[in-house]
Amino acid sequence: MNRGNKKDSLHIPQNGQKLRELREKIHATQGEVADKLTEPLKPYMGKGFVIQQSDISRLEREETALDIPRMLAYAQSFNIDISLLLKPHFQGLC
């Protein structure tokens, strides 16, 4: 087992195109989505927790992977099933 990839296995293979479509559907900027996702997570995350516009940009471009708290915030904020956030070939695993 390659120990260097262990951290990568903790992240979700998100569908960046779907994340962008969700944002565009409500006519929101990346900054507005960042604020929308930060609010439900604040009570559970460390002091000073914030999601920034650049975080949303990187998620949409799939430069960084979606973690579980952000995945849950997306699902709750957009009132969608979690599986819709995944790449199509991973949706059947939910």
PDB file of C-alpha atoms in Angstrom:
ATOM      1  CA  MET A   1       0.000   0.000   0.000  1.00  0.00           C
ATOM      2  CA  ASN A   2       1.272   3.427  -0.902  1.00  0.00           C
ATOM      3  CA  ARG A   3       1.143   5.419   2.334  1.00  0.00           C
ATOM      4  CA  GLY A   4       1.440   8.678   0.400  1.00  0.00           C
ATOM      5  CA  ASN A   5      -2.085   8.200  -0.940  1.00  0.00           C
ATOM      6  CA  LYS A   6      -3.687   7.450   2.433  1.00  0.00           C
ATOM      7  CA  LYS A   7      -4.834  11.037   2.930  1.00  0.00           C
ATOM      8  CA  ASP A   8      -6.337  11.147  -0.567  1.00  0.00           C
ATOM      9  CA  SER A   9      -8.594   8.200   0.293  1.00  0.00           C
ATOM     10  CA  LEU A  10     -10.301  10.340   2.944  1.00  0.00           C
ATOM     11  CA  HIS A  11     -11.712  12.716   0.357  1.00  0.00           C
ATOM     12  CA  ILE A  12     -14.724  12.456  -1.890  1.00  0.00           C
ATOM     13  CA  PRO A  13     -14.363  12.236  -5.707  1.00  0.00           C
ATOM     14  CA  GLN A  14     -16.693  15.155  -6.396  1.00  0.00           C
ATOM     15  CA  ASN A  15     -18.219  16.182  -9.687  1.00  0.00           C
ATOM     16  CA  GLY A  16     -16.920  19.733 -10.095  1.00  0.00           C
ATOM     17  CA  GLN A  17     -19.214  20.390 -13.045  1.00  0.00           C
ATOM     18  CA  LYS A  18     -22.229  19.497 -10.878  1.00  0.00           C
ATOM     19  CA  LEU A  19     -21.045  21.813  -8.108  1.00  0.00           C
ATOM     20  CA  ARG A  20     -20.818  24.664 -10.616  1.00  0.00           C
ATOM     21  CA  GLU A  21     -24.248  23.825 -12.067  1.00  0.00           C
ATOM     22  CA  LEU A  22     -25.802  23.925  -8.596  1.00  0.00           C
ATOM     23  CA  ARG A  23     -24.270  27.344  -7.975  1.00  0.00           C
ATOM     24  CA  GLU A  24     -25.310  28.718 -11.348  1.00  0.00           C
ATOM     25  CA  LYS A  25     -28.855  27.377 -10.938  1.00  0.00           C
ATOM     26  CA  ILE A  26     -29.381  29.735  -8.000  1.00  0.00           C
ATOM     27  CA  HIS A  27     -27.448  32.559  -9.698  1.00  0.00           C
ATOM     28  CA  ALA A  28     -24.906  32.693  -6.872  1.00  0.00           C
ATOM     29  CA  THR A  29     -21.273  33.705  -6.939  1.00  0.00           C
ATOM     30  CA  GLN A  30     -18.601  31.408  -5.550  1.00  0.00           C
ATOM     31  CA  GLY A  31     -18.305  33.747  -2.572  1.00  0.00           C
ATOM     32  CA  GLU A  32     -22.024  33.472  -1.869  1.00  0.00           C
ATOM     33  CA  VAL A  33     -21.841  29.675  -1.981  1.00  0.00           C
ATOM     34  CA  ALA A  34     -18.848  29.773   0.358  1.00  0.00           C
ATOM     35  CA  ASP A  35     -20.908  31.775   2.864  1.00  0.00           C
ATOM     36  CA  LYS A  36     -23.912  29.468   2.364  1.00  0.00           C
ATOM     37  CA  LEU A  37     -21.783  26.402   3.143  1.00  0.00           C
ATOM     38  CA  THR A  38     -19.928  27.981   6.062  1.00  0.00           C
ATOM     39  CA  GLU A  39     -23.059  28.705   8.108  1.00  0.00           C
ATOM     40  CA  PRO A  40     -24.279  25.127   8.771  1.00  0.00           C
ATOM     41  CA  LEU A  41     -20.722  23.959   9.533  1.00  0.00           C
ATOM     42  CA  LYS A  42     -19.654  26.750  11.913  1.00  0.00           C
ATOM     43  CA  PRO A  43     -21.110  25.166  15.061  1.00  0.00           C
ATOM     44  CA  TYR A  44     -19.199  21.927  14.433  1.00  0.00           C
ATOM     45  CA  MET A  45     -15.847  23.160  13.169  1.00  0.00           C
ATOM     46  CA  GLY A  46     -13.001  24.890  14.969  1.00  0.00           C
ATOM     47  CA  LYS A  47     -12.966  28.542  15.959  1.00  0.00           C
ATOM     48  CA  GLY A  48     -12.468  30.804  12.971  1.00  0.00           C
ATOM     49  CA  PHE A  49     -13.680  28.202  10.464  1.00  0.00           C
ATOM     50  CA  VAL A  50     -14.624  29.714   7.135  1.00  0.00           C
ATOM     51  CA  ILE A  51     -15.001  28.517   3.581  1.00  0.00           C
ATOM     52  CA  GLN A  52     -13.607  31.027   1.104  1.00  0.00           C
ATOM     53  CA  GLN A  53     -14.434  31.799  -2.515  1.00  0.00           C
ATOM     54  CA  SER A  54     -11.121  30.290  -3.572  1.00  0.00           C
ATOM     55  CA  ASP A  55     -12.119  27.007  -1.871  1.00  0.00           C
ATOM     56  CA  ILE A  56     -15.262  26.828  -4.009  1.00  0.00           C
ATOM     57  CA  SER A  57     -13.262  27.638  -7.130  1.00  0.00           C
ATOM     58  CA  ARG A  58     -10.804  24.816  -6.454  1.00  0.00           C
ATOM     59  CA  LEU A  59     -13.642  22.358  -5.741  1.00  0.00           C
ATOM     60  CA  GLU A  60     -15.416  23.252  -8.986  1.00  0.00           C
ATOM     61  CA  ARG A  61     -12.188  22.811 -10.952  1.00  0.00           C
ATOM     62  CA  GLU A  62     -11.498  19.574  -9.035  1.00  0.00           C
ATOM     63  CA  GLU A  63      -8.099  20.874  -7.942  1.00  0.00           C
ATOM     64  CA  THR A  64      -8.959  19.908  -4.369  1.00  0.00           C
ATOM     65  CA  ALA A  65     -11.217  17.124  -3.207  1.00  0.00           C
ATOM     66  CA  LEU A  66     -14.476  17.567  -1.372  1.00  0.00           C
ATOM     67  CA  ASP A  67     -14.301  16.493   2.263  1.00  0.00           C
ATOM     68  CA  ILE A  68     -17.177  15.009   4.220  1.00  0.00           C
ATOM     69  CA  PRO A  69     -18.239  18.161   6.148  1.00  0.00           C
ATOM     70  CA  ARG A  70     -18.394  20.224   2.955  1.00  0.00           C
ATOM     71  CA  MET A  71     -20.205  17.424   1.131  1.00  0.00           C
ATOM     72  CA  LEU A  72     -22.835  17.363   3.872  1.00  0.00           C
ATOM     73  CA  ALA A  73     -23.143  21.162   3.764  1.00  0.00           C
ATOM     74  CA  TYR A  74     -23.630  21.091  -0.027  1.00  0.00           C
ATOM     75  CA  ALA A  75     -26.326  18.413   0.271  1.00  0.00           C
ATOM     76  CA  GLN A  76     -28.151  20.306   3.012  1.00  0.00           C
ATOM     77  CA  SER A  77     -27.773  23.780   1.491  1.00  0.00           C
ATOM     78  CA  PHE A  78     -28.940  22.705  -1.954  1.00  0.00           C
ATOM     79  CA  ASN A  79     -31.452  20.135  -0.641  1.00  0.00           C
ATOM     80  CA  ILE A  80     -30.055  17.325  -2.777  1.00  0.00           C
ATOM     81  CA  ASP A  81     -28.967  13.735  -2.317  1.00  0.00           C
ATOM     82  CA  ILE A  82     -25.277  13.360  -1.521  1.00  0.00           C
ATOM     83  CA  SER A  83     -24.757  11.001  -4.458  1.00  0.00           C
ATOM     84  CA  LEU A  84     -25.436  13.858  -6.902  1.00  0.00           C
ATOM     85  CA  LEU A  85     -22.185  15.492  -5.790  1.00  0.00           C
ATOM     86  CA  LEU A  86     -20.071  12.524  -6.834  1.00  0.00           C
ATOM     87  CA  LYS A  87     -18.525  11.682 -10.158  1.00  0.00           C
ATOM     88  CA  PRO A  88     -21.023   9.496 -12.073  1.00  0.00           C
ATOM     89  CA  HIS A  89     -19.034   6.275 -11.686  1.00  0.00           C
ATOM     90  CA  PHE A  90     -19.120   6.664  -7.860  1.00  0.00           C
ATOM     91  CA  GLN A  91     -22.844   7.493  -7.547  1.00  0.00           C
ATOM     92  CA  GLY A  92     -23.848   3.839  -7.392  1.00  0.00           C
ATOM     93  CA  LEU A  93     -21.799   3.312  -4.238  1.00  0.00           C
ATOM     94  CA  CYS A  94     -24.162   5.435  -2.113  1.00  0.00           C
TER      95      CYS A  94
END
